[in-house]
CSV table of C-alpha atoms in Angstrom, one decimal:
chain,number,residue,atom,x,y,z
A,13,UNK,CA,0.1,-0.1,-0.1
A,14,UNK,CA,1.5,3.5,-0.9
A,15,UNK,CA,0.2,7.1,-0.2
A,16,UNK,CA,0.1,7.8,-3.9
A,17,UNK,CA,-3.0,8.7,-5.5
A,18,UNK,CA,-4.0,6.1,-8.0
A,19,UNK,CA,-5.6,8.7,-10.2
A,20,UNK,CA,-2.3,10.1,-11.3
A,21,UNK,CA,-0.3,8.5,-14.1
A,22,UNK,CA,3.0,7.9,-12.6
A,23,UNK,CA,5.9,9.6,-14.5
A,24,UNK,CA,8.6,8.9,-12.2
A,25,UNK,CA,11.8,8.4,-14.1
A,26,UNK,CA,10.5,10.7,-17.2
A,27,UNK,CA,12.1,13.9,-18.1
A,28,UNK,CA,9.6,16.8,-19.3
A,29,UNK,CA,10.5,20.1,-20.9
A,30,UNK,CA,7.5,22.6,-20.8
A,31,UNK,CA,7.7,25.9,-22.8
A,32,UNK,CA,6.1,28.9,-21.5
A,33,UNK,CA,6.6,27.1,-18.0
A,34,UNK,CA,6.7,30.1,-15.9
A,35,UNK,CA,3.2,31.1,-16.0
A,36,UNK,CA,-0.4,30.2,-16.8
A,37,UNK,CA,-1.1,27.0,-18.4
A,38,UNK,CA,2.9,26.1,-18.9
A,39,UNK,CA,3.3,26.7,-14.9
A,40,UNK,CA,0.1,24.8,-14.5
A,41,UNK,CA,1.6,21.8,-16.6
A,42,UNK,CA,5.1,22.0,-15.0
A,43,UNK,CA,3.7,21.5,-11.5
A,44,UNK,CA,1.0,18.8,-12.5
A,45,UNK,CA,4.0,16.9,-14.3
A,46,UNK,CA,6.2,17.2,-11.4
A,47,UNK,CA,3.5,16.0,-9.0
A,48,UNK,CA,3.2,12.9,-11.2
A,49,UNK,CA,6.7,12.1,-10.6
A,50,UNK,CA,8.5,13.8,-13.7
A,51,UNK,CA,11.6,15.8,-13.7
A,52,UNK,CA,10.6,19.3,-15.4
A,53,UNK,CA,12.8,21.6,-17.3
A,54,UNK,CA,11.0,25.0,-17.3
A,55,UNK,CA,11.6,27.0,-20.2
A,56,UNK,CA,10.4,30.9,-20.3
A,57,UNK,CA,11.8,34.1,-21.2
A,58,UNK,CA,10.9,35.3,-17.7
A,59,UNK,CA,14.1,34.5,-15.8
A,60,UNK,CA,12.8,35.2,-12.3
A,61,UNK,CA,9.5,33.6,-12.9
A,62,UNK,CA,11.0,30.4,-14.6
A,63,UNK,CA,13.6,30.0,-11.5
A,64,UNK,CA,10.7,30.4,-9.2
A,65,UNK,CA,8.7,27.6,-10.9
A,66,UNK,CA,11.5,25.3,-11.0
A,67,UNK,CA,12.3,25.8,-7.4
A,68,UNK,CA,8.7,24.8,-6.9
A,69,UNK,CA,8.8,21.9,-8.8
A,70,UNK,CA,12.2,20.8,-7.8
A,71,UNK,CA,13.3,21.0,-11.7
A,72,UNK,CA,15.4,23.4,-13.8
A,73,UNK,CA,14.9,26.6,-15.1
A,74,UNK,CA,16.2,27.6,-19.1
A,75,UNK,CA,15.7,31.1,-19.7
A,76,UNK,CA,15.0,31.1,-23.6
A,77,UNK,CA,13.6,33.6,-26.2
A,78,UNK,CA,12.0,31.1,-28.4
A,79,UNK,CA,11.9,33.7,-31.1
A,80,UNK,CA,15.6,33.1,-31.6
A,81,UNK,CA,16.3,29.8,-33.3
A,82,UNK,CA,19.6,29.6,-32.2
A,83,UNK,CA,18.5,28.9,-28.4
A,84,UNK,CA,17.1,25.6,-29.1
A,85,UNK,CA,20.4,23.9,-29.5
A,86,UNK,CA,21.1,24.8,-25.7
A,87,UNK,CA,18.2,23.1,-24.1
A,88,UNK,CA,17.9,19.5,-22.9
A,89,UNK,CA,17.7,16.6,-25.6
A,90,UNK,CA,17.1,13.9,-23.4
A,91,UNK,CA,13.6,14.5,-22.9
A,92,UNK,CA,10.6,12.2,-22.5
A,93,UNK,CA,7.8,14.6,-22.6
A,94,UNK,CA,7.6,17.7,-24.3
A,95,UNK,CA,5.0,20.4,-23.7
A,96,UNK,CA,4.5,23.3,-26.3
A,97,UNK,CA,3.0,25.9,-24.2
A,98,UNK,CA,4.6,29.3,-25.0
A,99,UNK,CA,2.5,31.6,-26.8
A,100,UNK,CA,1.5,35.5,-27.2
A,101,UNK,CA,-1.2,37.5,-28.7
A,102,UNK,CA,-1.9,40.6,-30.7
A,103,UNK,CA,-5.3,41.5,-31.6
A,104,UNK,CA,-5.8,44.1,-34.7
A,105,UNK,CA,-7.8,43.9,-38.0
A,106,UNK,CA,-5.7,42.3,-40.8
A,107,UNK,CA,-5.4,45.5,-42.6
A,108,UNK,CA,-3.6,47.1,-39.6
A,109,UNK,CA,-2.0,44.2,-38.5
A,110,UNK,CA,2.0,44.7,-37.9
A,111,UNK,CA,3.7,42.1,-40.2
A,112,UNK,CA,6.6,42.0,-37.8
A,113,UNK,CA,4.2,41.1,-35.2
A,114,UNK,CA,2.6,38.1,-37.2
A,115,UNK,CA,6.0,36.8,-38.0
A,116,UNK,CA,6.9,36.9,-34.3
A,117,UNK,CA,4.0,35.2,-33.5
A,118,UNK,CA,4.6,32.3,-35.9
A,119,UNK,CA,8.1,32.0,-35.0
A,120,UNK,CA,7.2,31.4,-31.2
A,121,UNK,CA,4.1,29.4,-31.6
A,122,UNK,CA,4.8,27.3,-35.0
A,123,UNK,CA,8.6,27.4,-35.6
A,124,UNK,CA,9.9,26.9,-32.0
A,125,UNK,CA,7.7,23.8,-31.7
A,126,UNK,CA,9.0,22.5,-34.8
A,127,UNK,CA,12.7,23.0,-34.2
A,128,UNK,CA,12.0,21.6,-30.5
A,129,UNK,CA,10.7,18.5,-32.1
A,130,UNK,CA,13.8,18.1,-34.4
A,131,UNK,CA,15.6,18.6,-31.4
A,132,UNK,CA,14.2,16.1,-28.9
A,133,UNK,CA,12.4,13.5,-30.9
A,134,UNK,CA,15.7,11.3,-31.7
A,135,UNK,CA,15.9,10.5,-28.2
A,136,UNK,CA,12.3,9.5,-27.8
A,137,UNK,CA,12.7,7.3,-30.9
A,138,UNK,CA,15.7,6.0,-29.3
A,139,UNK,CA,13.8,5.0,-26.2
A,140,UNK,CA,10.6,3.9,-27.7
A,141,UNK,CA,8.6,6.1,-25.5
A,142,UNK,CA,7.7,9.7,-25.7
A,143,UNK,CA,4.9,12.2,-25.4
A,144,UNK,CA,4.4,15.7,-27.1
A,145,UNK,CA,1.5,17.7,-25.8
A,146,UNK,CA,0.8,20.8,-27.9
A,147,UNK,CA,-1.3,23.8,-26.2
A,148,UNK,CA,-3.5,24.5,-28.9
A,149,UNK,CA,-6.8,26.3,-28.5
A,150,UNK,CA,-10.4,26.4,-29.4
A,151,UNK,CA,-8.7,28.8,-32.2
A,152,UNK,CA,-6.8,26.1,-33.3
A,153,UNK,CA,-10.1,24.7,-34.6
A,154,UNK,CA,-12.2,27.9,-35.2
A,155,UNK,CA,-11.8,31.4,-35.8
A,156,UNK,CA,-12.4,34.8,-34.4
A,157,UNK,CA,-12.0,38.1,-35.9
A,158,UNK,CA,-8.9,40.3,-35.2
A,159,UNK,CA,-6.6,37.4,-34.2
A,160,UNK,CA,-5.1,36.3,-37.7
A,161,UNK,CA,-1.8,35.8,-36.4
A,162,UNK,CA,-2.9,33.7,-33.1
A,163,UNK,CA,-5.6,31.5,-35.5
A,164,UNK,CA,-3.0,31.0,-38.2
A,165,UNK,CA,-0.5,29.8,-35.5
A,166,UNK,CA,-2.8,27.5,-33.6
A,167,UNK,CA,-4.3,25.9,-36.9
A,168,UNK,CA,-0.4,25.2,-37.9
A,169,UNK,CA,0.1,23.7,-34.6
A,170,UNK,CA,-2.5,21.5,-35.0
A,171,UNK,CA,-1.2,20.3,-38.4
A,172,UNK,CA,2.3,19.9,-36.9
A,173,UNK,CA,0.9,17.7,-34.2
A,174,UNK,CA,-0.8,15.4,-36.6
A,175,UNK,CA,2.3,14.9,-38.8
A,176,UNK,CA,4.3,14.4,-35.8
A,177,UNK,CA,1.8,11.9,-34.7
A,178,UNK,CA,2.1,9.9,-38.1
A,179,UNK,CA,5.8,10.1,-38.2
A,180,UNK,CA,6.6,9.0,-34.5
A,181,UNK,CA,3.9,6.2,-34.3
A,182,UNK,CA,6.3,3.5,-35.2
A,183,UNK,CA,8.6,4.6,-32.1
A,184,UNK,CA,6.0,4.6,-29.5
A,185,UNK,CA,5.8,8.2,-29.5
A,186,UNK,CA,2.4,9.9,-29.2
A,187,UNK,CA,1.7,13.7,-30.4
A,188,UNK,CA,-1.9,15.4,-29.3
A,189,UNK,CA,-3.0,19.1,-29.0
A,190,UNK,CA,-5.2,20.2,-26.2
A,191,UNK,CA,-7.5,23.0,-27.3
A,192,UNK,CA,-9.2,25.0,-24.6
A,193,UNK,CA,-11.5,27.9,-24.7
A,194,UNK,CA,-10.7,31.1,-22.7
A,195,UNK,CA,-8.3,30.3,-19.8
A,196,UNK,CA,-7.9,32.2,-16.6
A,197,UNK,CA,-4.2,33.0,-17.6
A,198,UNK,CA,-2.3,36.8,-17.5
A,199,UNK,CA,-2.7,36.8,-21.4
A,200,UNK,CA,-6.4,36.5,-21.0
A,201,UNK,CA,-6.9,38.7,-18.1
A,202,UNK,CA,-5.2,41.3,-20.1
A,203,UNK,CA,-7.7,41.1,-22.8
A,204,UNK,CA,-10.3,41.2,-20.3
A,205,UNK,CA,-9.2,44.3,-18.7
A,206,UNK,CA,-8.8,46.0,-22.4
A,207,UNK,CA,-12.2,44.9,-23.1
A,208,UNK,CA,-13.9,46.2,-20.2
A,209,UNK,CA,-12.1,49.5,-21.0
A,210,UNK,CA,-13.0,49.5,-24.6
A,211,UNK,CA,-16.8,48.5,-24.1
A,212,UNK,CA,-17.4,50.4,-21.0
A,213,UNK,CA,-18.4,47.6,-18.9
A,214,UNK,CA,-17.4,45.4,-16.0
A,215,UNK,CA,-14.9,42.8,-16.4
A,216,UNK,CA,-17.2,39.9,-15.5
A,217,UNK,CA,-19.7,41.1,-18.2
A,218,UNK,CA,-16.7,41.1,-20.8
A,219,UNK,CA,-16.1,37.3,-19.8
A,220,UNK,CA,-20.1,36.3,-20.2
A,221,UNK,CA,-21.0,38.5,-22.9
A,222,UNK,CA,-17.9,39.3,-25.0
A,223,UNK,CA,-15.5,36.1,-24.7
A,224,UNK,CA,-17.9,33.4,-23.9
A,225,UNK,CA,-20.8,34.4,-26.1
A,226,UNK,CA,-20.5,31.1,-28.3
A,227,UNK,CA,-19.7,29.1,-25.1
A,228,UNK,CA,-22.7,27.2,-23.2
A,229,UNK,CA,-20.5,27.3,-20.1
A,230,UNK,CA,-20.1,30.6,-19.1
A,231,UNK,CA,-17.0,30.5,-17.1
A,232,UNK,CA,-12.9,30.7,-17.8
A,233,UNK,CA,-11.3,27.2,-17.6
A,234,UNK,CA,-8.4,27.0,-15.0
A,235,UNK,CA,-5.0,26.1,-15.9
A,236,UNK,CA,-4.9,23.4,-13.5
A,237,UNK,CA,-7.8,21.8,-15.7
A,238,UNK,CA,-5.9,21.9,-18.9
A,239,UNK,CA,-2.7,20.5,-17.1
A,240,UNK,CA,-4.8,17.8,-15.9
A,241,UNK,CA,-5.6,16.9,-19.3
A,242,UNK,CA,-1.7,16.8,-20.2
A,243,UNK,CA,-0.6,14.5,-17.6
A,244,UNK,CA,-3.5,12.3,-18.8
A,245,UNK,CA,-2.0,12.5,-22.3
A,246,UNK,CA,1.3,11.5,-20.7
A,247,UNK,CA,-0.2,8.2,-18.7
A,248,UNK,CA,0.1,4.5,-19.0
A,249,UNK,CA,-3.4,4.1,-20.7
A,250,UNK,CA,-3.3,6.7,-23.6
A,251,UNK,CA,-0.7,5.1,-25.9
A,252,UNK,CA,-3.4,4.7,-28.3
A,253,UNK,CA,-4.3,8.4,-28.4
A,254,UNK,CA,-2.4,10.3,-31.0
A,255,UNK,CA,-3.1,12.6,-33.8
A,256,UNK,CA,-6.2,13.9,-31.6
A,257,UNK,CA,-7.1,17.3,-30.5
A,258,UNK,CA,-9.1,17.5,-27.1
A,259,UNK,CA,-11.5,20.4,-26.9
A,260,UNK,CA,-11.7,21.8,-23.4
A,261,UNK,CA,-14.1,24.5,-24.8
A,262,UNK,CA,-17.1,24.5,-22.5
A,263,UNK,CA,-19.1,23.6,-25.6
A,264,UNK,CA,-18.1,26.2,-27.9
A,265,UNK,CA,-17.5,23.6,-30.7
A,266,UNK,CA,-20.9,22.1,-30.1
A,267,UNK,CA,-22.7,25.8,-30.6
């Protein structure tokens, strides 16, 4: 008899790398994976926050600007679990969208995951086991106005994940997306404040009447809920789950 929770997949001995691991969904994934027994490498642009999360989970911090392809080579290769969570947002009509901002978002949210896959897949293939979890979005499956770069990047990430699933299957490696609706993260909370100011309404009304208009469940999803799905995808009973996109969208896709 052990004191470990039987509901948590046991990832002891596994090594995970989480991008955007200093805050939001990435932080929640780092904590959840560590609680399931994995050693976690926290990758983020924010040095102070990355070190704080690494200390919290007993892992390792790596300060990296994923917009720079050269940083990928300095990250660990011997990784069993890769969580691509780093992201950013910019909201503007296509006719006013800064091309350099569009390019930056693709670099961080599409090119960096691709380069990380090239970096870590050889180890996973050699080990005969691996898990790739891409934090996508409902916007990887659907579109919203004024988010051309983010929607394009998430759609691309979904496609990259499927190709990875096909190529990696013979080696015991799975690749899946988690596609949440609006998550209670610093990025979304900033959007809520901006929308409240723009519309002259309260932040609670922004959530229910602006962000979640198409969602039957009128609340933000918590980062820990997304992280729980990520840990499940890394567990012992999901070896046949690959090339999928798991919507955590409060019913948005059904409406």
